Amino acid sequence: MELGTELILDMNEIVIDGENLTRDEVIAVAYGKPDKPKIVLSEGAKSNVRRSALAVQTLLERGEIAYGITTGFGAFKDKIISPDEVKTLQRNIVLSHAVGVGKPFDIPTVRAIMLIRANTLARGYSGIRLETLELILEFLNRGVHPEIPEKGSLGASGDLAPLAHFACVLIGEGKAEFEGEILKGEDALEKARLSHVTLAAKEGLALTNGTTVMTALGLLETAKAIRLAELADISGSLSLEALHGTTLAFDERIHALRPHPRQIECAKNLRHILADSDFVRGFDPANVQDAYTLRCMPQVHGACRDAVAYAEWLLKLELNSVTDNPLIFISQSEPSEAADGLTPLVDNAVNKKDFPSLLNQRGIIHPPATAGGSDIEIEVISGGNFHGEPLALAFDYLAIALTELGNISERRIMRLTDEASNAHVLPAFLTENGGLNSGFMIVQYTAASLCTENKILSHPASVDTIPSSANVEDHVSMGATAALKLRQVAENLEIILSLELFCAAQGIDFRRKEIGMDKKLGKGTRAIYDLIRAKIPFIEKDEYMNDHIVSAKEIVRNFDYSIWKETQENV
């Protein structure tokens, strides 16, 4: 089970409308199973999608020129495409852009990508047809998972290469996973009892142009980051107890004088976790303060939580944003009496030569008034909502913050294993008969190695840009690269915190030998210590350590913060 997957149990159906998709719903679908939860379109979204698709058909009927509909893409924006080649154009963009490399995304990431893409298309500004959008939902509901390579996106125009791999399967090309098999796209569709679509005008561009992949990646890692930030307080608290630290630095009066909200929140959390502990010390005139790695947890952990909160806020916006280009805007002067409450944009029985040519420089079209007397205006406007800069900056910021959580955790591991640093509270490298036994010496090495990797990965992707498409797309975000880096940083942090808990539990057992086996841990650390000891014994002498590290990582990965919180509150 991955972090946050308990949400699946509470969701049977998710209705998407392009405006109200939540992080919890994305997580439930990502880690769920086909049809659990089931994804459906709202009736309002269906109407909006039909309306937008009709607008595209109106443009074609009028013979008007519109970017990405009757023109080429990128540097080919001035190349006019004849009406009889429009469908070929849309197929070609999907095939030619499917140039991603690297290992494929895992199934949860692919499912998140498909759901988020469907949601942005459901707003009805992209010109996609209802049948194409509903096929995406059928992929989710039946478990057809396109094979999407991880690398190849510049983060503007959106995530072109990875989204093209996804779109390929919609037209029966590419590859997909279905029921545990990797199949050719058409074969996967056939086994799922689905039929491919033939892309109509604008659809290939609508499917491939947007920030969907970086959003999906970033959302899943931000959900993990929330949990890891909570675990950092717990692992730090267990280390503090093992090191005979003090809670005086967490006094609420101190933090009220520097009123950073998450610093205050972290200090309160630490006070609660360590409440009633027999392992902490009170005021000691000979030892009035601890090292920064213990004393400054509220300031460091709290600042890192700021980065998590910023990413949460940003993703909430991005989930329900339209990141396609160009966008189709439709307005009408009064309510219609047509089906779905919408005035038909084009009556195909009417010859297009009867339409007055009212196109202006902005691409505005005024079809004739309908029977209901409504006047409809269609605008096709090119913009830059596909640019991933907001996401790239947020993910770089979050990666730096998670790297810092790893840095401070590794320094606590060092203090647990270095008897000079811990004033001989604990034996060297947490082992008896040191010399013959190396104990936890190399555990700290592993943590240090992961910290160094994270420091390298924390170089911001967003400060880099490489012009593309003959310098038409002359500034890109590298947002997908930022999200991929973030994923690796989060994975490394998960292991670092696992190692700290492994070491801290060993330290607690040494402390118990000194102060008494009946001594109690804090309200919040008892539960995590018991989880560790249920799977990992006290290490009396050197033995094969890797299995214990794997067990510690499983504890962290499967740790349910809400259950832990409920348990420790009842202590």
Coordinates of C-alpha atoms in Angstrom, one line a residue:
M1 CA 0.0 0.0 0.0
E2 CA 1.3 3.4 -0.9
L3 CA 0.8 6.5 1.2
G4 CA -2.7 7.8 1.1
T5 CA -4.4 4.7 -0.4
E6 CA -6.8 4.2 2.4
L7 CA -8.9 6.9 0.6
I8 CA -9.9 4.3 -1.9
L9 CA -12.1 2.5 0.6
D10 CA -14.4 5.6 0.9
M11 CA -15.0 6.2 -2.8
N12 CA -17.2 4.2 -5.2
E13 CA -17.9 6.8 -7.9
I14 CA -16.3 10.0 -8.9
V15 CA -18.1 12.5 -11.1
I16 CA -15.8 14.9 -13.0
D17 CA -16.9 18.3 -14.3
G18 CA -13.6 20.0 -14.9
E19 CA -14.0 22.2 -11.8
N20 CA -14.2 20.2 -8.6
L21 CA -11.6 17.4 -8.8
T22 CA -9.7 16.9 -5.6
R23 CA -6.4 15.5 -4.5
D24 CA -8.1 12.7 -2.6
E25 CA -10.1 11.7 -5.7
V26 CA -6.9 11.6 -7.8
I27 CA -5.2 9.4 -5.2
A28 CA -8.2 7.1 -5.0
V29 CA -8.3 6.6 -8.7
A30 CA -4.5 6.3 -9.1
Y31 CA -4.2 3.5 -6.5
G32 CA -7.6 2.0 -7.2
K33 CA -8.7 -0.8 -9.4
P34 CA -10.7 -0.6 -12.6
D35 CA -14.2 0.6 -11.9
K36 CA -13.4 1.1 -8.2
P37 CA -14.0 4.0 -8.0
K38 CA -15.9 4.4 -11.2
I39 CA -15.4 7.7 -13.0
V40 CA -18.3 9.4 -14.9
L41 CA -18.9 12.7 -16.5
S42 CA -21.4 15.2 -15.1
E43 CA -24.3 16.1 -17.3
G44 CA -23.1 19.7 -17.4
A45 CA -19.7 18.6 -18.6
K46 CA -21.2 16.5 -21.3
S47 CA -23.1 19.6 -22.6
N48 CA -20.0 21.8 -22.5
V49 CA -18.0 19.2 -24.3
R50 CA -20.6 18.8 -27.0
R51 CA -20.9 22.5 -27.4
S52 CA -17.1 22.9 -27.8
A53 CA -16.9 20.1 -30.4
L54 CA -19.7 21.8 -32.3
A55 CA -17.8 25.0 -32.3
V56 CA -14.8 23.3 -34.0
Q57 CA -17.1 21.9 -36.6
T58 CA -18.5 25.4 -37.1
L59 CA -15.0 26.6 -37.9
L60 CA -14.5 23.8 -40.4
E61 CA -17.9 24.6 -42.0
R62 CA -16.9 28.2 -42.3
G63 CA -13.6 27.3 -43.8
E64 CA -11.8 29.6 -41.3
I65 CA -8.2 29.4 -40.4
A66 CA -7.5 28.5 -36.7
Y67 CA -4.2 27.4 -35.1
G68 CA -4.0 23.7 -34.5
I69 CA -7.3 23.1 -36.3
T70 CA -6.5 24.1 -39.8
T71 CA -2.8 24.9 -39.4
G72 CA 0.4 23.1 -38.4
F73 CA 1.9 23.2 -35.0
G74 CA 4.8 25.1 -33.4
A75 CA 7.1 26.4 -36.0
F76 CA 4.6 25.1 -38.6
K77 CA 1.9 27.5 -37.3
D78 CA 1.7 29.3 -40.6
K79 CA 1.3 26.2 -42.7
I80 CA -2.4 25.9 -43.8
I81 CA -4.0 22.5 -43.7
S82 CA -6.7 21.7 -46.3
P83 CA -10.1 20.5 -44.9
D84 CA -9.6 17.0 -46.2
E85 CA -6.4 16.6 -44.3
V86 CA -7.6 17.8 -40.9
K87 CA -8.1 14.3 -39.5
T88 CA -4.6 13.2 -40.8
L89 CA -3.1 16.3 -39.1
Q90 CA -4.5 15.3 -35.7
R91 CA -3.4 11.7 -36.1
N92 CA 0.0 12.9 -37.1
I93 CA 0.6 15.0 -34.1
V94 CA 0.0 12.1 -31.8
L95 CA 2.2 9.7 -33.8
S96 CA 5.1 12.2 -34.4
H97 CA 5.1 13.4 -30.8
A98 CA 5.3 9.9 -29.2
V99 CA 9.1 10.1 -28.8
G100 CA 9.5 9.6 -25.0
V101 CA 12.3 7.5 -23.6
G102 CA 13.2 5.8 -20.3
K103 CA 11.3 3.3 -18.3
P104 CA 7.5 3.6 -18.3
F105 CA 5.5 5.3 -15.6
D106 CA 3.9 3.0 -13.0
I107 CA 0.2 2.3 -13.2
P108 CA -0.8 4.7 -10.4
T109 CA 0.9 7.6 -12.2
V110 CA -0.7 6.6 -15.6
R111 CA -4.1 6.5 -14.0
A112 CA -3.6 9.9 -12.4
I113 CA -2.5 11.3 -15.7
M114 CA -5.6 10.0 -17.5
L115 CA -8.0 11.3 -14.8
I116 CA -6.5 14.8 -14.7
R117 CA -6.4 15.0 -18.5
A118 CA -10.1 14.0 -18.7
N119 CA -11.0 16.6 -16.1
T120 CA -9.3 19.5 -17.9
L121 CA -10.9 18.4 -21.2
A122 CA -14.3 18.2 -19.4
R123 CA -14.4 22.0 -18.9
G124 CA -15.4 22.3 -22.6
Y125 CA -12.7 24.7 -23.9
S126 CA -10.7 22.2 -25.9
G127 CA -12.9 21.1 -28.7
I128 CA -12.7 17.4 -28.0
R129 CA -15.7 15.2 -28.8
L130 CA -17.7 13.5 -26.1
E131 CA -16.9 10.0 -27.5
T132 CA -13.2 10.6 -27.3
L133 CA -13.4 11.9 -23.7
E134 CA -15.6 9.0 -22.6
L135 CA -13.1 6.6 -24.1
I136 CA -10.5 8.0 -21.7
L137 CA -12.9 7.3 -18.8
E138 CA -13.4 3.8 -20.1
F139 CA -9.6 3.3 -20.0
L140 CA -9.8 4.1 -16.3
N141 CA -12.9 2.1 -15.6
R142 CA -11.8 -1.0 -17.5
G143 CA -8.1 -0.9 -16.6
V144 CA -6.4 0.0 -20.0
H145 CA -3.2 1.7 -19.0
P146 CA -1.1 3.2 -21.9
E147 CA 2.6 2.7 -21.7
I148 CA 4.1 6.2 -21.2
P149 CA 7.9 6.7 -21.0
E150 CA 9.0 8.9 -18.2
K151 CA 11.3 11.3 -20.1
G152 CA 10.9 13.7 -23.0
S153 CA 8.8 16.6 -21.7
L154 CA 10.1 20.1 -21.6
G155 CA 7.1 21.4 -19.6
A156 CA 6.0 23.7 -22.4
S157 CA 4.0 23.2 -24.5
G158 CA 2.9 21.2 -21.6
D159 CA 3.9 17.5 -21.6
L160 CA 3.8 16.8 -25.3
A161 CA 5.8 13.6 -25.6
P162 CA 4.3 11.6 -22.7
L163 CA 0.8 12.7 -23.5
A164 CA 1.3 11.6 -27.1
H165 CA 2.1 8.1 -25.9
F166 CA -1.2 8.1 -23.9
A167 CA -3.1 9.4 -26.9
C168 CA -1.6 6.8 -29.2
V169 CA -3.6 4.1 -27.5
L170 CA -6.9 6.0 -28.0
I171 CA -6.3 5.6 -31.8
G172 CA -5.2 2.0 -31.5
E173 CA -1.5 2.7 -31.7
G174 CA 1.3 2.5 -29.1
K175 CA 1.3 0.0 -26.2
A176 CA -0.8 -0.5 -23.1
E177 CA -1.0 -2.7 -20.0
F178 CA -4.2 -4.6 -19.6
E179 CA -4.8 -7.3 -17.0
G180 CA -1.1 -7.6 -16.4
E181 CA 0.0 -7.9 -20.0
I182 CA 1.8 -5.3 -22.2
L183 CA 0.0 -5.3 -25.5
K184 CA -0.1 -3.3 -28.7
G185 CA -2.7 -0.6 -28.4
E186 CA -5.3 -2.1 -30.7
D187 CA -4.9 -5.5 -29.0
A188 CA -5.4 -3.9 -25.6
L189 CA -8.5 -2.2 -26.8
E190 CA -9.9 -5.4 -28.3
K191 CA -9.3 -7.3 -25.0
A192 CA -11.1 -4.6 -23.1
R193 CA -13.9 -4.7 -25.6
L194 CA -13.3 -1.1 -26.7
S195 CA -12.9 0.5 -30.1
H196 CA -10.3 3.1 -31.1
V197 CA -11.4 6.6 -32.2
T198 CA -10.5 8.4 -35.3
L199 CA -9.4 11.8 -34.2
A200 CA -11.4 14.8 -35.4
A201 CA -10.2 18.4 -35.8
K202 CA -8.4 19.8 -32.7
E203 CA -8.5 16.5 -30.8
G204 CA -4.9 15.4 -31.2
L205 CA -3.7 18.8 -30.0
A206 CA -6.2 18.8 -27.1
L207 CA -5.0 15.4 -25.9
T208 CA -1.3 16.2 -26.0
N209 CA -1.0 19.9 -25.0
G210 CA -1.1 20.6 -21.2
T211 CA 0.6 20.2 -17.8
T212 CA -1.1 16.9 -17.0
V213 CA 1.9 14.7 -16.5
M214 CA 3.8 17.0 -14.2
T215 CA 0.6 17.7 -12.3
A216 CA 0.0 14.0 -11.8
L217 CA 3.6 13.3 -10.7
G218 CA 3.7 16.3 -8.4
L219 CA 0.3 15.5 -6.8
L220 CA 1.3 12.0 -5.9
E221 CA 4.6 13.1 -4.5
T222 CA 3.1 16.0 -2.6
A223 CA 0.7 13.6 -0.9
K224 CA 3.7 11.5 0.1
A225 CA 5.5 14.6 1.3
I226 CA 2.6 15.5 3.6
R227 CA 3.0 12.1 5.3
L228 CA 6.8 12.2 5.4
A229 CA 6.7 15.7 7.0
E230 CA 4.5 14.2 9.7
L231 CA 6.8 11.2 10.1
A232 CA 9.8 13.5 10.4
D233 CA 8.4 14.9 13.7
I234 CA 7.9 11.4 15.0
S235 CA 11.3 10.1 14.0
G236 CA 13.0 13.2 15.4
S237 CA 11.1 12.8 18.6
L238 CA 12.2 9.2 19.0
S239 CA 15.8 10.3 18.4
L240 CA 15.4 13.0 21.0
E241 CA 14.3 10.5 23.6
A242 CA 17.1 8.1 22.7
L243 CA 19.6 11.0 23.1
H244 CA 18.1 12.2 26.4
G245 CA 17.1 15.5 24.9
T246 CA 14.9 18.2 26.3
T247 CA 11.5 19.5 25.2
L248 CA 12.1 23.0 26.7
A249 CA 13.0 24.4 23.3
F250 CA 9.4 23.6 22.2
D251 CA 7.8 25.9 24.8
E252 CA 4.9 27.6 23.1
R253 CA 6.0 31.0 24.4
I254 CA 9.2 30.8 22.3
H255 CA 7.4 30.1 19.1
A256 CA 4.7 32.7 19.7
L257 CA 7.4 35.3 19.4
R258 CA 8.3 34.2 15.9
P259 CA 4.8 33.4 14.7
H260 CA 5.4 31.3 11.6
P261 CA 2.3 29.2 11.6
R262 CA 3.9 25.9 10.7
Q263 CA 6.8 26.4 13.1
I264 CA 4.2 26.9 15.9
E265 CA 2.2 23.8 14.6
C266 CA 5.4 21.7 14.6
A267 CA 6.4 22.7 18.1
K268 CA 2.9 21.9 19.4
N269 CA 3.1 18.5 17.6
L270 CA 6.4 17.7 19.2
R271 CA 5.2 18.7 22.7
H272 CA 2.2 16.3 22.2
I273 CA 4.3 13.5 20.8
L274 CA 6.8 13.7 23.7
A275 CA 4.2 14.2 26.4
D276 CA 4.6 12.0 29.5
S277 CA 7.9 10.6 28.3
D278 CA 10.4 9.3 30.9
F279 CA 13.2 9.6 28.4
V280 CA 13.5 13.4 28.1
R281 CA 15.2 15.6 30.6
G282 CA 13.9 18.7 32.3
F283 CA 16.0 21.8 33.1
D284 CA 19.6 20.9 33.7
P285 CA 21.9 23.8 34.5
A286 CA 24.9 21.8 33.3
N287 CA 23.2 21.0 30.0
V288 CA 20.7 23.7 29.2
Q289 CA 20.3 23.1 25.4
D290 CA 20.6 20.5 22.7
A291 CA 22.2 20.4 19.4
Y292 CA 20.4 22.2 16.5
T293 CA 19.2 18.9 15.0
L294 CA 17.0 18.4 18.1
R295 CA 16.4 22.0 19.4
C296 CA 15.6 23.5 16.0
M297 CA 13.1 20.9 14.7
P298 CA 10.2 23.3 14.8
Q299 CA 12.1 25.9 12.8
V300 CA 13.4 23.4 10.2
H301 CA 10.5 21.0 10.0
G302 CA 8.0 23.9 10.0
A303 CA 9.8 25.7 7.2
C304 CA 9.8 22.5 5.2
R305 CA 6.0 22.2 5.8
D306 CA 5.6 25.6 4.2
A307 CA 6.9 24.2 1.0
V308 CA 4.5 21.3 1.2
A309 CA 1.6 23.6 1.9
Y310 CA 2.5 25.8 -1.1
A311 CA 2.6 22.7 -3.4
E312 CA -0.8 21.6 -2.0
W313 CA -2.3 25.1 -2.7
L314 CA -0.9 25.2 -6.2
L315 CA -2.0 21.7 -7.2
K316 CA -5.5 22.5 -6.0
L317 CA -5.6 25.2 -8.6
E318 CA -3.9 23.2 -11.4
L319 CA -6.2 20.2 -11.0
N320 CA -9.1 22.2 -12.3
S321 CA -7.3 24.4 -14.7
V322 CA -7.6 24.3 -18.5
T323 CA -4.0 24.0 -19.9
D324 CA -4.7 23.4 -23.6
N325 CA -3.9 25.7 -26.4
P326 CA -5.6 27.3 -28.3
L327 CA -8.8 27.6 -26.2
I328 CA -12.3 27.9 -27.6
F329 CA -14.6 30.5 -26.1
I330 CA -18.3 30.5 -26.9
S331 CA -20.8 33.1 -25.8
Q332 CA -24.5 33.7 -26.6
S333 CA -26.8 36.5 -25.8
E334 CA -29.7 34.6 -24.4
P335 CA -30.8 31.1 -23.3
S336 CA -31.4 28.6 -26.0
E337 CA -34.3 26.1 -26.4
A338 CA -32.1 23.6 -28.2
A339 CA -31.1 20.2 -26.9
D340 CA -29.0 20.3 -23.8
G341 CA -30.1 23.9 -23.4
L342 CA -27.6 24.9 -26.1
T343 CA -28.2 26.6 -29.4
P344 CA -26.8 24.5 -32.3
L345 CA -23.7 26.2 -33.6
V346 CA -24.1 24.9 -37.1
D347 CA -27.0 23.4 -38.9
N348 CA -25.3 21.1 -41.4
A349 CA -28.3 21.3 -43.6
V350 CA -27.5 24.9 -44.3
N351 CA -24.9 25.5 -47.0
K352 CA -21.9 27.3 -45.5
K353 CA -21.9 29.8 -48.4
D354 CA -25.0 31.3 -46.8
F355 CA -23.0 32.3 -43.7
P356 CA -21.8 35.9 -43.9
S357 CA -18.0 36.2 -43.4
L358 CA -17.7 38.1 -40.1
L359 CA -14.3 36.8 -39.0
N360 CA -12.2 39.5 -37.5
Q361 CA -8.5 39.5 -36.7
R362 CA -9.1 37.8 -33.3
G363 CA -10.7 34.8 -35.0
I364 CA -14.3 35.7 -33.9
I365 CA -17.1 34.0 -35.8
H366 CA -20.7 35.2 -35.9
P367 CA -22.9 32.4 -37.2
P368 CA -26.5 33.4 -38.2
A369 CA -29.1 33.8 -35.5
T370 CA -30.8 30.6 -34.6
A371 CA -34.5 29.9 -34.4
G372 CA -34.4 31.0 -30.8
G373 CA -32.9 34.3 -31.7
S374 CA -29.6 33.8 -29.9
D375 CA -26.4 35.3 -31.2
I376 CA -23.4 33.0 -30.8
E377 CA -19.8 34.2 -30.8
I378 CA -16.9 31.8 -31.1
E379 CA -13.3 32.9 -30.4
V380 CA -10.3 30.7 -30.8
I381 CA -7.5 32.3 -28.8
S382 CA -3.9 31.2 -28.4
G383 CA -2.4 31.6 -25.0
G384 CA 0.2 29.9 -22.7
N385 CA -1.7 28.0 -20.1
F386 CA 0.4 24.9 -21.0
H387 CA 3.5 26.5 -19.6
G388 CA 4.6 24.6 -16.5
E389 CA 6.5 27.3 -14.7
P390 CA 4.3 27.6 -11.6
L391 CA 4.5 23.8 -11.1
A392 CA 8.3 23.7 -11.8
L393 CA 9.0 26.3 -9.2
A394 CA 6.8 24.7 -6.6
F395 CA 8.3 21.2 -7.2
D396 CA 11.8 22.5 -7.0
Y397 CA 11.0 24.3 -3.8
L398 CA 9.4 21.1 -2.4
A399 CA 12.4 19.0 -3.4
I400 CA 14.7 21.4 -1.5
A401 CA 12.5 21.2 1.5
L402 CA 12.4 17.4 1.5
T403 CA 16.2 17.4 1.1
E404 CA 16.4 19.5 4.2
L405 CA 14.2 17.1 6.2
G406 CA 16.7 14.3 5.1
N407 CA 19.7 16.4 6.0
I408 CA 18.5 17.1 9.5
S409 CA 17.4 13.4 9.9
E410 CA 20.8 12.1 8.8
R411 CA 22.6 14.5 11.3
R412 CA 20.4 13.0 14.1
I413 CA 21.5 9.5 12.9
M414 CA 25.1 10.7 13.1
R415 CA 24.5 11.9 16.7
L416 CA 22.8 8.6 17.6
T417 CA 25.8 6.6 16.4
D418 CA 28.7 8.9 17.5
E419 CA 29.3 8.5 21.2
A420 CA 31.4 11.7 21.3
S421 CA 28.5 13.7 19.8
N422 CA 25.9 12.2 22.2
A423 CA 28.1 12.7 25.3
H424 CA 28.3 8.9 25.8
V425 CA 24.6 8.6 26.4
L426 CA 24.7 5.8 23.8
P427 CA 27.5 3.4 22.9
A428 CA 29.6 3.9 19.7
F429 CA 27.6 2.9 16.7
L430 CA 24.8 1.6 18.9
T431 CA 26.5 -1.8 19.6
E432 CA 28.0 -3.6 22.4
N433 CA 31.5 -4.9 22.1
G434 CA 32.4 -2.3 19.5
G435 CA 35.4 -3.2 17.3
L436 CA 34.4 -6.8 17.0
N437 CA 31.0 -5.5 16.0
S438 CA 30.5 -2.5 13.7
G439 CA 26.9 -2.1 14.7
F440 CA 25.1 0.8 12.9
M441 CA 28.2 2.4 11.6
I442 CA 27.4 1.9 7.9
V443 CA 23.7 2.7 8.4
Q444 CA 24.8 6.3 8.8
Y445 CA 26.8 5.9 5.6
T446 CA 23.8 4.9 3.6
A447 CA 21.8 7.9 5.0
A448 CA 24.7 10.2 4.1
S449 CA 24.8 8.8 0.6
L450 CA 21.1 9.4 0.1
C451 CA 21.4 12.9 1.4
T452 CA 24.2 13.7 -1.1
E453 CA 22.1 12.3 -3.9
N454 CA 19.2 14.6 -2.8
K455 CA 21.5 17.6 -2.7
I456 CA 22.4 17.0 -6.3
L457 CA 18.8 16.5 -7.2
S458 CA 17.9 19.7 -5.5
H459 CA 19.5 21.8 -8.2
P460 CA 16.4 23.5 -9.7
A461 CA 15.1 22.3 -13.0
S462 CA 13.2 25.5 -13.4
V463 CA 16.3 27.7 -13.8
D464 CA 17.1 25.8 -17.0
T465 CA 15.5 26.3 -20.4
I466 CA 16.4 25.2 -23.9
P467 CA 14.6 26.8 -26.9
S468 CA 12.7 24.4 -29.1
S469 CA 10.6 24.2 -32.3
A470 CA 12.9 26.5 -34.3
N471 CA 13.0 29.0 -31.4
V472 CA 9.2 29.5 -31.5
E473 CA 9.0 27.9 -28.1
D474 CA 11.9 29.8 -26.8
H475 CA 11.4 29.4 -23.0
V476 CA 10.3 26.2 -21.4
S477 CA 9.7 25.2 -17.7
M478 CA 11.3 21.8 -17.3
G479 CA 8.4 21.1 -15.0
A480 CA 8.2 17.4 -15.7
T481 CA 11.9 17.1 -14.9
A482 CA 11.3 19.0 -11.6
A483 CA 8.5 16.5 -10.8
L484 CA 10.7 13.5 -11.6
K485 CA 13.5 14.8 -9.4
L486 CA 11.0 15.4 -6.6
R487 CA 9.9 11.8 -6.8
Q488 CA 13.4 10.5 -6.3
V489 CA 14.0 13.0 -3.5
A490 CA 10.9 11.8 -1.7
E491 CA 11.8 8.2 -2.2
N492 CA 15.3 8.8 -0.7
L493 CA 13.8 10.8 2.3
E494 CA 11.4 7.8 3.0
I495 CA 14.5 5.6 3.4
I496 CA 16.4 8.2 5.5
L497 CA 13.5 8.5 7.9
S498 CA 13.3 4.7 8.0
L499 CA 17.0 4.5 8.9
E500 CA 16.5 7.1 11.7
L501 CA 13.7 5.1 13.2
F502 CA 15.8 2.0 13.0
C503 CA 18.7 3.7 14.8
A504 CA 16.5 5.5 17.4
A505 CA 14.7 2.3 18.4
Q506 CA 18.1 0.7 19.0
G507 CA 19.1 3.7 21.1
I508 CA 15.9 3.5 23.2
D509 CA 16.7 -0.1 24.2
F510 CA 20.1 1.0 25.3
R511 CA 18.6 3.8 27.3
R512 CA 16.1 1.4 29.0
K513 CA 19.0 -0.7 30.2
E514 CA 20.3 2.4 32.0
I515 CA 17.1 4.0 33.3
G516 CA 14.8 1.0 33.7
M517 CA 12.8 -1.3 31.5
D518 CA 9.5 0.1 32.9
K519 CA 10.2 3.6 31.7
K520 CA 7.6 5.0 29.3
L521 CA 8.1 6.7 25.9
G522 CA 6.1 9.7 24.9
K523 CA 2.4 9.5 24.0
G524 CA 3.3 9.7 20.3
T525 CA 6.5 7.7 20.1
R526 CA 5.2 4.6 21.8
A527 CA 3.1 3.5 18.8
I528 CA 5.9 3.8 16.3
Y529 CA 8.4 2.1 18.6
D530 CA 6.0 -0.8 19.0
L531 CA 5.6 -1.0 15.2
I532 CA 9.3 -1.2 14.8
R533 CA 9.8 -3.8 17.5
A534 CA 7.0 -5.9 16.1
K535 CA 9.2 -6.4 12.9
I536 CA 12.8 -5.6 13.9
P537 CA 14.5 -7.0 17.0
F538 CA 17.2 -5.3 19.1
I539 CA 20.5 -5.9 17.3
E540 CA 22.7 -7.6 19.9
K541 CA 25.6 -8.3 17.5
D542 CA 26.5 -7.9 13.8
E543 CA 24.1 -9.6 11.5
Y544 CA 22.6 -9.2 8.0
M545 CA 21.1 -5.7 8.3
N546 CA 19.5 -5.2 4.9
D547 CA 16.4 -7.1 5.8
H548 CA 15.8 -4.9 8.8
I549 CA 16.2 -1.8 6.6
V550 CA 13.6 -3.2 4.2
S551 CA 11.3 -3.8 7.2
A552 CA 11.8 -0.3 8.5
K553 CA 11.0 1.1 5.0
E554 CA 7.8 -0.9 4.9
I555 CA 6.8 0.5 8.3
V556 CA 7.2 4.0 7.0
R557 CA 5.6 3.4 3.6
N558 CA 2.5 1.7 5.2
F559 CA 2.4 4.0 8.2
D560 CA -1.2 5.4 8.6
Y561 CA -0.8 8.7 10.3
S562 CA -4.5 9.1 11.1
I563 CA -4.6 5.7 12.9
W564 CA -1.3 6.6 14.7
K565 CA -2.8 9.9 15.8
E566 CA -5.9 8.2 17.1
T567 CA -3.9 5.6 19.0
Q568 CA -1.6 8.0 20.7
E569 CA -4.4 10.3 21.6
N570 CA -6.0 7.4 23.5
V571 CA -2.8 6.7 25.4

